[in-house]
């Protein structure tokens, strides 16, 4: 029997098997209610494809039939395929902050939220700083941030960059968003 579910962005394939007592026959397959994301092979009866996030949902009453060279027709029972939504990783982009020499530069939740996108519509819940800025210290609640540790959203508005004394110029931090 064909699988009745597939996760988005994962390949789906079903090929029926044919048993016929007559020898040396050719077969021709047809399908009713083929999902838009799938391809159907009339020579093998194979139904295959890779549904995406826009294909999430249930495709009902799919019927694959086969006809032999004598015109005999057989059909599988109708079946459904549900394309299951999976959590897609969020994306984040760079953002720029400007400050004055020897002044603390605050980095807010809004700075991170404005540079965050999630195709599933999930909200930003955590960030992870992969690379700390040079020429100063990044702090939360007056404690130095360690690279690689998750930081909960509740702490975002309390993040600050303390530049080294008399330093001015450009520095950067690398971060990753989590939903």
Backbone as JSON, one array per atom type, in Angstrom:
{
  "sequence": "XXXXXXXXXXXXXXXXXXXXXXXXXXXXXXXXXXXXXXXXXXXXXXXXXXXXXXXXXXXXXXXXXXXXXXXXXXXXXXXXXXXXXXXXXXXXXXXXXXXXXXXXXXXXXXXXXXXXXXXXXXXXXXXXXXXXXXXXXXXXXXXXXXXXXXXXXXXXXXXXXXXXXXXXXXXXXXXXXXX",
  "N": [[0.83, -1.19, 0.0], [0.39, 2.31, -0.62], [2.29, 4.92, 0.99], [0.77, 7.01, 3.39], [1.49, 9.52, 4.22], [3.82, 12.26, 4.07], [6.64, 14.2, 4.87], [7.05, 17.71, 4.35], [9.38, 18.81, 1.87], [10.67, 16.4, 1.66], [11.35, 13.54, -0.25], [8.83, 11.65, -1.97], [7.74, 8.48, -2.96], [5.95, 6.03, -4.71], [5.44, 2.93, -6.14], [3.36, 0.8, -7.76], [2.9, -2.79, -7.75], [2.46, -5.29, -10.25], [0.65, -8.18, -10.97], [-0.03, -10.61, -13.24], [-1.65, -13.29, -14.78], [-1.52, -13.79, -17.47], [0.97, -14.0, -19.98], [3.71, -12.03, -21.33], [2.6, -9.41, -21.56], [1.73, -5.96, -21.98], [1.52, -3.06, -19.94], [-0.5, -0.31, -18.94], [-0.73, 2.6, -17.08], [-2.94, 4.69, -15.19], [-4.02, 7.65, -13.4], [-6.09, 9.11, -10.94], [-6.92, 12.2, -9.45], [-4.32, 13.21, -8.92], [-1.78, 14.55, -6.88], [-0.66, 17.97, -7.11], [2.06, 18.41, -6.79], [3.3, 16.1, -7.53], [4.69, 13.67, -9.83], [3.6, 11.49, -12.34], [4.16, 8.29, -13.69], [3.16, 6.77, -16.54], [3.97, 4.37, -17.59], [5.04, 2.8, -15.55], [3.49, 3.24, -13.34], [4.4, 4.67, -11.25], [4.3, 7.02, -8.66], [5.63, 10.01, -7.78], [7.48, 12.59, -6.09], [8.49, 15.76, -4.61], [7.13, 17.36, -2.16], [6.64, 20.77, -1.13], [6.66, 23.41, 1.37], [4.46, 24.94, 0.57], [2.76, 23.01, -0.3], [1.6, 21.73, 1.82], [-0.9, 19.83, 3.36], [-3.84, 17.74, 2.8], [-4.26, 15.34, 0.31], [-6.77, 13.85, -1.37], [-8.62, 10.82, -2.17], [-7.06, 9.49, -4.17], [-6.49, 7.49, -6.94], [-4.97, 4.8, -8.47], [-4.81, 3.12, -11.48], [-4.52, 0.2, -13.6], [-4.18, -1.04, -16.87], [-4.19, -3.91, -18.89], [-2.79, -5.39, -21.93], [-4.97, -6.66, -23.0], [-7.1, -5.18, -22.33], [-8.11, -5.48, -19.82], [-8.84, -4.1, -16.66], [-7.62, -2.95, -13.56], [-7.79, -1.57, -10.29], [-6.23, 0.2, -7.6], [-7.38, 0.54, -4.24], [-8.83, 3.66, -3.3], [-6.7, 6.23, -1.98], [-5.22, 8.47, 0.42], [-2.89, 11.18, 0.68], [-1.07, 12.87, 3.03], [0.62, 15.84, 3.31], [2.96, 16.83, 5.52], [3.6, 19.56, 7.6], [6.78, 20.75, 8.49], [9.15, 22.03, 10.84], [10.78, 24.75, 9.65], [14.04, 26.04, 9.51], [14.74, 29.2, 10.96], [15.71, 32.38, 9.51], [18.3, 34.79, 9.66], [19.55, 38.12, 9.29], [22.28, 40.44, 8.79], [22.68, 43.34, 10.86], [23.17, 46.82, 11.52], [24.69, 48.81, 14.02], [25.34, 51.96, 15.46], [27.59, 53.85, 17.45], [29.05, 56.0, 19.98], [32.47, 56.85, 20.71], [33.88, 55.33, 23.57], [31.39, 54.98, 24.75], [28.66, 53.06, 25.97], [26.98, 50.72, 23.96], [23.77, 49.87, 23.34], [22.0, 46.93, 22.49], [19.04, 45.95, 21.21], [16.0, 43.97, 21.63], [14.37, 44.48, 19.49], [16.21, 45.11, 17.47], [17.28, 42.58, 16.86], [14.9, 41.2, 16.21], [14.0, 42.61, 13.96], [15.82, 41.74, 12.12], [15.22, 39.16, 11.59], [13.64, 36.3, 10.19], [11.05, 33.98, 9.67], [9.8, 31.38, 7.86], [7.74, 29.74, 8.68], [6.35, 31.36, 10.34], [6.94, 31.43, 13.02], [7.83, 32.9, 16.17], [10.72, 34.8, 17.17], [12.74, 33.26, 19.52], [15.15, 32.66, 20.74], [18.63, 33.55, 20.59], [21.94, 32.85, 19.4], [25.18, 33.75, 19.97], [27.71, 33.44, 17.81], [30.2, 34.48, 17.19], [31.99, 36.71, 19.04], [32.12, 40.32, 19.34], [35.09, 42.12, 18.43], [37.4, 44.31, 20.16], [36.14, 45.09, 22.51], [33.61, 44.29, 25.02], [30.83, 42.15, 25.11], [27.86, 42.22, 26.89], [25.34, 40.89, 29.09], [23.03, 41.82, 31.46], [25.14, 42.93, 32.86], [27.03, 40.92, 32.81], [29.57, 39.15, 31.14], [29.1, 37.91, 27.86], [29.25, 34.62, 26.63], [30.49, 33.05, 23.76], [28.54, 30.91, 21.67], [26.58, 30.0, 23.44], [23.06, 29.61, 24.07], [20.79, 32.38, 24.16], [18.05, 33.56, 25.8], [15.01, 35.16, 24.69], [13.97, 36.98, 26.6], [16.18, 38.24, 27.66], [17.22, 39.84, 25.67], [16.79, 42.67, 25.45], [18.49, 43.67, 27.3], [21.07, 43.53, 26.45], [24.36, 44.69, 25.92], [27.1, 46.44, 24.4], [30.3, 47.01, 25.43], [32.7, 49.08, 24.6], [36.29, 48.93, 24.19], [38.45, 51.17, 25.99], [38.94, 54.33, 24.53], [38.66, 53.28, 22.0], [37.63, 53.26, 18.6], [35.79, 52.59, 15.64], [35.0, 49.86, 13.47], [33.31, 46.92, 14.34], [32.17, 43.52, 14.68], [29.56, 41.14, 15.41], [28.68, 37.73, 15.19], [25.69, 36.01, 14.73], [23.0, 33.65, 15.35], [19.64, 32.84, 14.79], [16.89, 31.37, 16.64], [13.83, 29.56, 16.64]],
  "CA": [[0.0, 0.0, 0.0], [1.16, 3.55, -0.65], [2.42, 5.66, 2.24], [-0.3, 8.02, 3.45], [1.99, 10.83, 4.63], [5.2, 12.62, 3.73], [7.02, 15.52, 5.37], [7.45, 18.66, 3.31], [10.8, 18.81, 1.48], [11.18, 15.02, 1.65], [10.86, 12.84, -1.43], [7.79, 10.63, -1.87], [7.65, 7.6, -4.13], [5.19, 4.78, -4.61], [5.32, 2.21, -7.41], [2.57, -0.41, -7.55], [3.36, -4.02, -8.41], [1.41, -5.9, -11.08], [0.74, -9.63, -11.18], [-1.03, -11.0, -14.23], [-1.39, -14.67, -15.21], [-1.18, -13.81, -18.89], [2.37, -13.71, -20.2], [4.09, -11.11, -22.4], [1.65, -8.32, -21.7], [2.16, -4.61, -21.64], [0.59, -2.43, -19.01], [-0.6, 1.14, -19.0], [-1.27, 3.09, -15.81], [-3.59, 6.0, -15.12], [-4.21, 8.13, -12.03], [-7.12, 10.13, -10.68], [-6.65, 13.09, -8.31], [-2.87, 13.3, -8.67], [-1.34, 15.8, -6.24], [0.04, 18.88, -8.04], [3.51, 18.35, -6.58], [3.79, 14.78, -7.91], [4.81, 13.26, -11.23], [3.09, 10.13, -12.5], [4.72, 7.58, -14.83], [2.12, 5.89, -17.07], [4.54, 3.06, -17.94], [5.34, 2.02, -14.35], [2.52, 3.54, -12.28], [5.12, 5.31, -10.16], [3.89, 8.36, -8.24], [6.81, 10.51, -7.07], [7.64, 14.03, -6.05], [8.98, 16.34, -3.37], [6.27, 18.48, -1.8], [7.25, 21.86, -0.37], [5.79, 24.0, 2.38], [3.21, 25.4, -0.03], [1.94, 21.83, -0.61], [1.12, 21.14, 3.07], [-2.34, 19.55, 3.33], [-4.21, 16.36, 2.48], [-4.69, 15.07, -1.06], [-7.7, 12.74, -1.12], [-9.23, 9.98, -3.22], [-6.13, 9.19, -5.25], [-6.71, 6.13, -7.44], [-4.08, 4.36, -9.55], [-5.39, 1.98, -12.21], [-3.67, -0.39, -14.61], [-4.87, -1.79, -17.93], [-3.27, -4.77, -19.63], [-2.94, -5.3, -23.38], [-6.27, -7.23, -23.38], [-8.14, -4.25, -21.91], [-8.54, -5.73, -18.44], [-8.46, -2.97, -15.8], [-7.66, -3.15, -12.11], [-7.48, -0.32, -9.59], [-6.0, 0.18, -6.16], [-8.36, 1.29, -3.46], [-8.43, 5.06, -3.2], [-5.86, 6.53, -0.82], [-4.92, 9.88, 0.67], [-1.53, 11.51, 1.09], [-0.99, 14.11, 3.79], [1.93, 16.49, 3.35], [3.08, 17.32, 6.89], [4.46, 20.73, 7.81], [7.89, 20.58, 9.42], [9.72, 23.31, 11.26], [11.89, 25.24, 8.83], [14.96, 26.88, 10.28], [14.59, 30.64, 10.69], [16.85, 33.06, 8.88], [18.61, 36.11, 10.18], [20.44, 38.93, 8.47], [23.11, 41.38, 9.53], [22.18, 44.68, 11.1], [24.25, 47.73, 11.92], [24.46, 49.73, 15.15], [26.37, 52.99, 15.55], [27.72, 54.42, 18.78], [30.12, 56.97, 20.18], [33.66, 56.36, 21.38], [33.82, 55.21, 25.03], [30.0, 54.92, 25.2], [28.02, 51.75, 25.89], [26.03, 50.61, 22.86], [22.73, 48.88, 23.66], [21.45, 46.14, 21.39], [17.69, 45.67, 21.69], [15.23, 42.87, 21.06], [13.88, 44.93, 18.19], [17.31, 44.98, 16.52], [17.33, 41.18, 16.43], [13.62, 40.84, 15.59], [13.94, 43.2, 12.62], [16.75, 41.02, 11.25], [14.8, 37.76, 11.74], [12.52, 35.87, 9.36], [10.73, 32.56, 9.78], [8.79, 31.03, 6.87], [6.61, 29.12, 9.38], [5.67, 32.37, 11.15], [7.3, 31.31, 14.43], [8.47, 34.09, 16.71], [12.09, 34.66, 17.64], [12.74, 32.89, 20.94], [16.52, 32.63, 21.25], [19.74, 33.76, 19.67], [23.23, 32.33, 19.84], [26.29, 34.54, 19.44], [28.77, 32.52, 17.38], [31.47, 35.21, 17.24], [31.87, 37.93, 19.82], [32.79, 41.46, 18.72], [36.43, 42.51, 18.87], [37.55, 45.68, 20.65], [35.22, 45.39, 23.6], [32.96, 43.16, 25.66], [29.38, 42.07, 24.99], [27.34, 41.82, 28.2], [23.92, 40.81, 29.44], [22.91, 42.02, 32.91], [26.48, 43.23, 33.36], [27.86, 39.7, 32.76], [30.11, 38.91, 29.8], [28.46, 36.86, 27.06], [30.14, 33.59, 26.08], [30.09, 32.6, 22.43], [28.02, 29.56, 21.51], [25.51, 29.67, 24.38], [21.78, 30.23, 23.71], [20.33, 33.51, 24.95], [16.59, 33.66, 25.71], [14.45, 36.43, 24.25], [13.76, 37.9, 27.72], [17.42, 38.95, 27.94], [17.69, 40.62, 24.52], [16.77, 44.12, 25.65], [19.51, 44.0, 28.28], [22.38, 43.28, 25.88], [25.12, 45.91, 25.68], [28.48, 46.31, 23.98], [31.18, 47.93, 26.15], [33.92, 49.16, 23.8], [37.54, 49.21, 24.89], [38.7, 52.6, 26.19], [39.51, 55.1, 23.4], [38.53, 52.56, 20.72], [36.57, 53.62, 17.67], [35.93, 51.85, 14.39], [33.95, 48.9, 13.14], [33.47, 45.56, 14.83], [30.95, 42.77, 14.37], [29.27, 39.88, 16.08], [27.94, 36.79, 14.34], [24.61, 35.42, 15.52], [22.06, 32.74, 14.71], [18.32, 32.9, 15.42], [16.15, 30.13, 16.89], [12.39, 29.76, 16.89]],
  "C": [[0.87, 1.25, 0.0], [1.21, 4.2, 0.73], [1.38, 6.78, 2.24], [0.18, 9.38, 3.97], [3.45, 11.0, 4.2], [5.45, 14.0, 4.32], [7.36, 16.43, 4.19], [8.96, 18.58, 3.1], [11.48, 17.45, 1.59], [10.55, 14.32, 0.43], [9.83, 11.77, -1.1], [7.85, 9.8, -3.13], [6.83, 6.37, -3.79], [5.09, 4.21, -6.02], [4.54, 0.93, -7.15], [3.22, -1.62, -8.25], [2.17, -4.64, -9.13], [1.68, -7.39, -11.19], [-0.39, -10.01, -12.12], [-0.67, -12.4, -14.72], [-1.04, -14.78, -16.68], [0.28, -13.37, -19.06], [2.54, -12.68, -21.33], [3.07, -10.0, -22.64], [2.32, -6.99, -21.44], [1.08, -3.98, -20.77], [0.64, -0.92, -19.2], [-1.32, 1.61, -17.73], [-1.92, 4.46, -15.98], [-3.77, 6.37, -13.64], [-5.35, 9.15, -12.01], [-6.7, 10.9, -9.43], [-5.17, 13.13, -7.91], [-2.55, 14.61, -7.97], [-0.52, 16.65, -7.21], [1.55, 18.74, -7.95], [4.13, 17.04, -7.08], [3.86, 14.61, -9.43], [4.34, 11.81, -11.29], [3.63, 9.52, -13.79], [3.69, 6.57, -15.33], [2.65, 4.51, -17.45], [4.75, 2.19, -16.71], [4.3, 2.19, -13.24], [3.16, 4.25, -11.09], [4.59, 6.73, -9.93], [5.02, 8.9, -7.37], [6.82, 12.03, -7.09], [8.2, 14.47, -4.71], [8.11, 17.55, -3.04], [7.02, 19.52, -0.97], [6.26, 22.38, 0.67], [4.47, 24.48, 1.82], [2.27, 24.24, -0.38], [1.35, 21.17, 0.64], [-0.4, 21.01, 3.0], [-2.57, 18.1, 2.97], [-4.76, 16.29, 1.06], [-5.49, 13.78, -1.01], [-8.11, 12.01, -2.4], [-8.33, 9.76, -4.43], [-6.35, 7.73, -5.64], [-5.74, 5.87, -8.59], [-4.69, 3.11, -10.16], [-4.38, 1.48, -13.24], [-4.54, -1.15, -15.6], [-3.83, -2.66, -18.62], [-3.57, -4.69, -21.12], [-4.24, -5.93, -23.88], [-7.42, -6.33, -22.94], [-8.69, -4.51, -20.52], [-8.0, -4.6, -17.55], [-8.6, -3.36, -14.34], [-7.23, -1.83, -11.46], [-7.15, -0.59, -8.14], [-7.17, 0.87, -5.48], [-7.88, 2.73, -3.38], [-7.63, 5.28, -1.92], [-5.64, 8.03, -0.74], [-3.44, 10.01, 0.98], [-1.58, 12.85, 1.81], [0.45, 14.61, 3.76], [2.0, 17.23, 4.69], [4.04, 18.51, 6.94], [5.55, 20.38, 8.8], [8.45, 21.95, 9.76], [10.91, 23.65, 10.37], [12.76, 26.15, 9.69], [14.73, 28.35, 9.95], [15.85, 31.2, 10.05], [17.08, 34.39, 9.59], [19.6, 36.8, 9.27], [21.27, 39.83, 9.37], [22.33, 42.66, 9.8], [23.31, 45.53, 11.66], [23.79, 48.6, 13.08], [25.63, 50.71, 15.18], [26.4, 53.56, 16.96], [28.88, 55.4, 18.82], [31.27, 56.32, 20.93], [33.46, 56.41, 22.9], [32.39, 55.22, 25.59], [29.46, 53.51, 25.01], [27.0, 51.78, 24.76], [25.04, 49.5, 23.2], [22.23, 48.22, 22.39], [20.12, 45.61, 21.89], [17.07, 44.43, 21.04], [14.74, 43.24, 19.66], [14.96, 44.83, 17.11], [17.37, 43.55, 15.96], [16.05, 40.79, 15.7], [13.5, 41.39, 14.18], [14.85, 42.49, 11.62], [16.45, 39.53, 11.22], [13.63, 37.49, 10.81], [12.32, 34.37, 9.53], [9.57, 32.25, 8.84], [7.56, 30.4, 7.52], [5.83, 30.13, 10.22], [5.97, 32.27, 12.63], [8.02, 32.57, 14.9], [9.9, 33.76, 17.14], [12.09, 34.35, 19.12], [14.13, 32.93, 21.55], [17.47, 33.09, 20.16], [20.97, 33.07, 20.25], [24.29, 33.2, 19.17], [27.41, 33.57, 19.09], [30.15, 33.17, 17.43], [31.22, 36.51, 17.98], [32.58, 39.08, 19.12], [34.19, 41.67, 19.29], [36.36, 43.91, 19.48], [36.54, 46.07, 21.72], [34.61, 44.11, 24.15], [31.45, 43.26, 25.46], [28.85, 41.53, 26.31], [25.83, 41.76, 28.22], [23.85, 40.9, 30.95], [24.28, 42.21, 33.55], [27.41, 42.02, 33.43], [28.31, 39.49, 31.33], [29.39, 37.74, 29.13], [29.53, 35.9, 26.56], [29.61, 33.16, 24.72], [29.56, 31.17, 22.49], [26.9, 29.17, 22.46], [24.2, 30.32, 23.94], [21.4, 31.34, 24.69], [18.83, 33.65, 24.73], [16.15, 35.07, 25.34], [14.31, 37.43, 25.4], [15.01, 38.71, 28.02], [17.87, 39.88, 26.82], [17.76, 42.11, 24.81], [17.85, 44.58, 26.62], [20.93, 43.79, 27.75], [23.08, 44.6, 25.57], [26.54, 45.57, 25.25], [29.27, 47.41, 24.68], [32.49, 48.0, 25.36], [35.14, 49.39, 24.69], [37.75, 50.73, 24.95], [39.42, 53.18, 24.98], [39.42, 54.36, 22.06], [37.4, 53.18, 19.91], [36.84, 52.86, 16.38], [34.76, 50.92, 14.2], [34.3, 47.55, 13.75], [32.18, 44.82, 14.53], [30.82, 41.59, 15.3], [28.5, 39.02, 15.09], [26.93, 36.09, 15.21], [23.72, 34.54, 14.66], [20.76, 32.8, 15.5], [17.75, 31.5, 15.62], [14.68, 30.46, 17.11], [11.89, 28.82, 17.95]]
}
